[in-house]
C-alpha cells in the first residue's frame, strides 16, 4: 500500500505544480480597451500577474522584439500612437528566486489614421455680407467618405438649424449670423465611432448697407488754382465709413479713403453726370453703398440758384433714355443704317426690274420678226 500511496502523492504534487504554473501566467490588458486605435491617442499596456510581490521584473514585446526589458513597472505607456505602433504584443514577468519567465497571451494592436479633415465652404465666396442677403454654409467631405453625423459650429457651439448633411442655408442674413464657423463629422472605424478633426475656420461678418451719400459742390465752388471741389456727403455723421468713390457718366474716376472731398481740374471733359458712393472695408473686402442721385455738373452757370435741381433733371432725362430707349445719337445711327439698307434694297429691285424689262422687249422683238418672215 505504501508504494501505491507514494505514486498517488507524486501525481498530486505534479498536478498541483502544473496548476500553479498555469495560474501564474500573466495577462496583458490594454487601457483603454478598444477594437482599434487612432493615431495620436494614448495607450497603456498592463501586464497583470496573480502574485506580483514575488516578481522582480516585467518585459514587453512587439512582434517578438523586446521594447522594454526587466522593468520594475508592469505598465508600458505609449503617449501618442503612430501607424508604426501597430503589431502583435505580449508580456512576460521574471521571478529571480525561481528563475522562471512566463508569456502572456498575444494581442493584435490595430492603429488607424484619423478620417480626412472636412472643408467648410461659404457660397457666395466672401466673408462680409449685408443684412438680408442669402448665403449657404456647407461642410464638404472627401469623395467616398462616409459619415454617421455632420455638425456645424458657430463660435464653438453646435448649430442645430443645419440639416443632416452639414448644410446651413440662410435666406435673409442678420447681424446675429456674424461669427466664426467650423464643422466636423463622425464615422465608424474598426467598430468604434471616431470624430474627424475640425475643418478650416470661416469668419463671417454681417453689416448694414452703408448709407447712400449726397453729391454736392463744396462751399468754395471755384478756387484760384483752376480746380473745382465736389463733396460726397453722408447725412448721418455717426455712420462708420472708410472711404468714397466718385463716378462720371457711370465710370469711376476717383477714390479716397477717410476723406469725402474730391478736387477736379477744369478741362473740356469736366461736364457730365456725377455720382458717388461710400464704402466700408472689413476683412479686406469693400462693401459699397448705393450710388447717390446723379447730378449734371458743368463749368457754365455754376452759381445759378436752380443749378443743382436743373442739372439733376438733366441726368434723369439722360438716364431714362439710356434705360428705356435710344438717345438722339442712337436714333440717328439706327436711322442711317435703316436708310442705307432701304437704298440697297431699292437698287436691287430696280436692277432686276430693268433686267426683266429688257428680256421682255427682246422677246417681243423676236416674235415680231418671226411673223414678218
XYZ file of C-alpha atoms in Angstrom:
373
model
C 0.000 0.000 0.000
C 2.850 2.352 0.813
C 4.099 2.154 -2.769
C 0.682 2.991 -4.146
C 0.385 5.922 -1.740
C 3.736 7.287 -2.845
C 2.689 7.162 -6.502
C -0.582 8.982 -5.670
C 1.281 11.692 -3.726
C 3.677 12.264 -6.628
C 0.700 12.515 -9.010
C -0.995 15.101 -6.796
C 2.199 17.132 -6.455
C 2.664 17.115 -10.233
C -0.867 18.313 -10.887
C -0.525 20.999 -8.223
C 2.693 22.255 -9.847
C 1.004 22.349 -13.247
C -1.960 24.252 -11.779
C 0.370 26.762 -10.108
C 2.281 27.260 -13.362
C -0.955 27.837 -15.265
C -2.231 30.224 -12.588
C 0.943 32.271 -12.731
C 0.632 33.009 -16.451
C 0.392 36.831 -16.877
C -2.463 38.621 -18.612
C -1.840 41.550 -20.961
C -4.506 44.259 -20.872
C -4.929 47.430 -22.983
C -6.135 50.576 -21.264
C -8.440 51.942 -22.547
C -9.639 48.829 -24.335
C -10.750 49.470 -27.925
C -11.175 47.321 -31.051
C -8.874 49.777 -32.835
C -6.914 52.919 -32.026
C -6.405 56.240 -33.771
C -3.112 57.968 -34.486
C -2.302 60.391 -31.682
C -4.253 58.586 -28.964
C -2.622 57.457 -25.703
C -2.457 53.771 -24.740
C -1.220 51.844 -21.700
C -0.251 48.139 -21.769
C -0.568 46.495 -18.331
C 0.986 43.090 -17.527
C -1.107 41.518 -14.731
C 0.078 38.624 -12.526
C -1.566 36.861 -9.561
C 1.473 37.096 -7.244
C 3.144 40.451 -8.100
C 5.158 40.569 -4.829
C 7.426 37.720 -5.967
C 8.039 39.295 -9.420
C 11.350 41.066 -9.936
C 10.816 42.428 -13.466
C 8.411 42.765 -16.414
C 9.206 42.694 -20.119
C 7.098 43.824 -23.110
C 7.435 42.603 -26.690
C 6.107 43.728 -30.080
C 6.316 41.255 -32.947
C 8.684 39.158 -30.729
C 11.065 42.141 -30.479
C 11.618 43.396 -26.888
C 10.594 47.038 -26.314
C 11.025 47.029 -22.503
C 13.180 44.516 -20.603
C 13.035 43.593 -16.905
C 11.182 46.785 -15.943
C 10.105 47.253 -12.352
C 6.725 48.579 -13.555
C 4.053 46.343 -15.007
C 2.833 49.200 -17.230
C 4.074 50.472 -20.582
C 2.524 53.747 -21.848
C 2.564 54.995 -25.443
C 1.641 58.673 -25.165
C 0.916 59.232 -28.877
C 0.222 56.280 -31.124
C 1.507 56.163 -34.688
C 0.857 53.733 -37.514
C 4.190 52.015 -36.780
C 2.916 51.052 -33.304
C 0.512 48.523 -34.813
C 1.519 44.859 -34.267
C 1.344 41.783 -32.012
C 2.128 42.440 -28.338
C 2.714 40.188 -25.331
C 4.388 40.496 -21.938
C 6.379 38.342 -19.519
C 7.440 38.578 -15.915
C 10.507 37.142 -14.170
C 10.888 35.643 -10.697
C 14.564 35.651 -9.715
C 14.187 33.146 -6.884
C 12.557 30.617 -9.160
C 14.363 31.573 -12.340
C 11.128 31.310 -14.328
C 9.638 33.537 -17.033
C 6.118 33.115 -18.418
C 4.488 34.665 -21.529
C 1.055 36.270 -21.635
C -1.473 35.951 -24.407
C -0.876 37.824 -27.701
C -2.855 40.987 -28.612
C -3.081 42.300 -32.156
C -2.960 46.100 -31.812
C -4.594 47.982 -34.716
C -3.828 51.678 -35.358
C -5.692 53.795 -37.933
C -5.323 57.280 -39.337
C -7.904 59.899 -38.419
C -10.579 60.315 -41.116
C -9.839 63.065 -43.682
C -10.453 66.598 -42.428
C -13.611 68.172 -43.904
C -13.675 71.511 -45.721
C -16.033 74.349 -44.814
C -17.213 76.498 -47.718
C -19.411 79.593 -47.982
C -21.465 80.453 -51.060
C -21.047 83.109 -52.361
C -17.336 83.036 -51.604
C -16.847 86.065 -49.386
C -16.629 86.930 -45.701
C -18.666 90.132 -45.452
C -22.411 90.185 -46.111
C -25.086 92.845 -45.994
C -28.278 92.393 -43.983
C -30.987 90.481 -45.917
C -28.576 88.778 -48.300
C -28.643 84.983 -48.760
C -25.797 82.533 -48.186
C -25.114 78.802 -47.822
C -22.585 77.282 -45.409
C -21.572 73.750 -46.371
C -19.402 71.079 -44.699
C -17.761 69.136 -47.531
C -16.337 65.619 -47.070
C -13.872 63.895 -49.351
C -15.479 61.875 -52.118
C -16.426 58.413 -50.910
C -16.082 59.305 -47.214
C -18.992 58.035 -45.111
C -20.326 59.805 -42.050
C -22.864 58.957 -39.373
C -23.243 62.592 -38.352
C -22.118 66.010 -39.640
C -22.091 69.026 -37.338
C -21.688 72.745 -37.992
C -20.376 75.053 -35.270
C -20.585 78.794 -34.735
C -18.215 80.195 -32.128
C -17.624 76.567 -30.984
C -21.351 75.957 -30.350
C -23.283 73.469 -32.454
C -25.787 74.913 -34.958
C -28.996 72.905 -34.684
C -30.585 74.673 -37.674
C -28.205 72.862 -40.077
C -29.509 69.776 -41.887
C -28.158 66.232 -41.557
C -25.793 66.779 -44.474
C -23.936 69.646 -42.806
C -25.612 72.430 -44.808
C -26.968 75.680 -43.387
C -28.995 77.885 -45.745
C -29.746 81.456 -44.660
C -32.293 83.251 -46.836
C -32.022 86.645 -45.114
C -28.838 87.335 -43.198
C -28.941 89.133 -39.871
C -26.199 90.681 -37.768
C -26.510 87.768 -35.322
C -25.194 85.482 -38.074
C -21.740 87.047 -37.656
C -19.202 84.676 -36.130
C -16.528 82.020 -36.675
C -17.768 78.825 -38.327
C -16.256 75.319 -38.423
C -17.550 71.794 -38.978
C -16.817 68.182 -38.045
C -18.197 64.713 -38.787
C -18.336 61.275 -37.177
C -17.597 57.969 -38.847
C -17.091 54.282 -37.930
C -13.504 52.952 -37.844
C -12.851 49.357 -36.741
C -16.193 49.198 -34.945
C -15.835 52.434 -32.984
C -17.226 55.937 -33.562
C -14.494 58.476 -34.317
C -14.690 62.272 -34.665
C -12.772 63.903 -37.504
C -10.603 66.932 -36.957
C -12.282 70.331 -37.131
C -12.455 71.880 -40.584
C -10.920 75.163 -41.636
C -12.474 78.208 -39.998
C -14.595 80.788 -41.818
C -15.243 84.171 -40.213
C -18.441 85.857 -41.413
C -19.482 89.437 -40.741
C -22.990 90.768 -41.451
C -23.393 94.553 -41.579
C -25.941 97.145 -42.602
C -25.627 98.527 -46.106
C -23.571 101.748 -45.981
C -25.829 104.825 -46.249
C -26.429 106.437 -49.630
C -24.486 109.712 -49.863
C -25.474 113.026 -51.453
C -23.245 114.689 -54.042
C -22.876 118.482 -53.998
C -20.477 121.293 -54.776
C -18.226 122.410 -51.946
C -18.886 125.840 -50.467
C -15.906 127.227 -52.378
C -17.223 126.327 -55.810
C -14.178 127.586 -57.661
C -10.666 128.208 -56.441
C -7.981 130.374 -57.920
C -5.939 127.327 -58.952
C -8.307 126.317 -61.742
C -9.873 123.415 -59.826
C -13.326 122.583 -58.527
C -14.207 120.731 -55.322
C -17.041 118.198 -55.007
C -18.298 116.748 -51.703
C -19.763 113.255 -51.193
C -21.767 113.780 -48.019
C -23.306 111.346 -45.524
C -26.317 112.669 -43.618
C -25.636 110.533 -40.520
C -22.206 111.514 -39.170
C -22.179 108.518 -36.790
C -22.052 106.053 -39.683
C -18.818 104.086 -39.978
C -17.396 104.938 -43.417
C -13.894 104.111 -44.638
C -13.888 105.889 -47.993
C -15.681 107.329 -51.000
C -15.743 106.768 -54.768
C -16.603 109.359 -57.435
C -18.188 108.497 -60.799
C -18.665 110.455 -64.013
C -21.107 109.167 -66.625
C -21.201 105.815 -64.839
C -17.431 105.236 -64.696
C -15.283 105.582 -61.590
C -12.777 108.436 -61.795
C -11.562 108.936 -58.201
C -11.401 107.070 -54.902
C -10.397 108.401 -51.471
C -10.117 106.869 -48.014
C -11.421 108.722 -44.955
C -11.982 111.920 -46.989
C -15.240 112.813 -48.730
C -13.950 115.736 -50.846
C -12.779 115.406 -54.445
C -10.803 118.079 -56.306
C -11.163 118.026 -60.109
C -9.180 120.095 -62.626
C -11.023 122.269 -65.149
C -10.973 120.664 -68.576
C -13.158 120.177 -71.608
C -14.045 116.738 -70.186
C -15.386 118.165 -66.933
C -19.063 118.298 -67.935
C -21.014 115.150 -67.171
C -23.342 113.270 -64.850
C -21.608 112.793 -61.498
C -22.462 110.452 -58.620
C -20.631 108.957 -55.646
C -20.637 106.039 -53.231
C -19.451 105.472 -49.691
C -17.825 102.202 -48.673
C -16.603 100.269 -45.648
C -13.587 97.933 -45.637
C -13.927 94.816 -43.454
C -11.626 91.765 -43.559
C -10.103 93.144 -46.739
C -13.473 93.283 -48.529
C -15.179 96.509 -49.607
C -18.927 96.946 -49.249
C -20.281 99.782 -51.405
C -23.331 101.898 -50.698
C -25.935 102.566 -53.401
C -24.973 105.376 -55.788
C -26.065 108.880 -54.948
C -28.502 110.684 -57.222
C -26.659 111.713 -60.384
C -26.042 115.417 -60.836
C -25.053 117.001 -64.136
C -22.101 119.270 -63.387
C -20.874 121.886 -65.841
C -18.449 124.773 -65.717
C -21.169 127.062 -67.035
C -23.708 128.761 -64.764
C -22.239 127.218 -61.620
C -23.664 129.942 -59.431
C -27.259 129.660 -60.656
C -29.698 129.111 -57.776
C -31.563 126.425 -59.719
C -28.367 124.821 -60.941
C -28.411 121.584 -58.966
C -32.100 120.870 -59.469
C -31.990 121.640 -63.190
C -28.897 119.544 -63.715
C -30.308 116.659 -61.690
C -33.292 116.644 -64.045
C -30.889 116.696 -66.980
C -29.178 113.499 -65.754
C -32.520 111.836 -65.075
C -33.584 112.550 -68.658
C -30.351 111.079 -69.950
C -30.756 108.018 -67.742
C -34.339 107.495 -68.859
C -33.275 107.484 -72.491
C -30.493 105.104 -71.657
C -32.695 102.775 -69.638
C -35.876 102.726 -71.681
C -34.939 103.794 -75.217
C -32.314 105.163 -77.555
C -30.644 108.529 -77.248
C -30.789 111.056 -80.076
C -27.437 109.844 -81.317
C -28.757 106.293 -81.155
C -31.794 107.172 -83.199
C -29.634 108.944 -85.786
C -27.303 105.961 -86.060
C -30.182 103.490 -86.268
C -31.970 105.662 -88.872
C -28.862 105.998 -91.053
C -28.356 102.234 -91.013
C -32.019 101.661 -91.903
C -31.921 104.179 -94.773
C -28.778 102.539 -96.131
C -30.457 99.150 -96.141
C -33.526 100.580 -97.890
C -31.358 102.172 -100.605
C -29.578 98.863 -101.230
C -32.901 97.015 -101.395
C -34.414 99.535 -103.832
C -31.293 99.363 -106.030
C -31.541 95.588 -106.228
C -35.241 95.749 -107.132
C -34.571 98.351 -109.845
C -31.773 96.255 -111.288
C -33.933 93.136 -111.564
C -36.880 95.170 -112.881
C -34.796 96.681 -115.692
C -33.299 93.256 -116.429
C -36.748 91.674 -116.773
C -37.958 94.575 -118.935
C -35.041 94.169 -121.362
C -35.722 90.436 -121.656
C -39.410 91.127 -122.332
C -38.616 93.683 -125.099
C -36.158 91.325 -126.768
C -38.715 88.522 -126.748
C -41.407 90.721 -128.319
C -38.959 91.866 -130.982
C -38.088 88.274 -131.832
C -41.729 87.298 -132.122
C -42.457 90.268 -134.456
C -39.543 89.381 -136.758
C -40.724 85.794 -136.904
C -44.233 86.861 -138.004
C -42.936 89.116 -140.840
C -40.857 86.284 -142.237
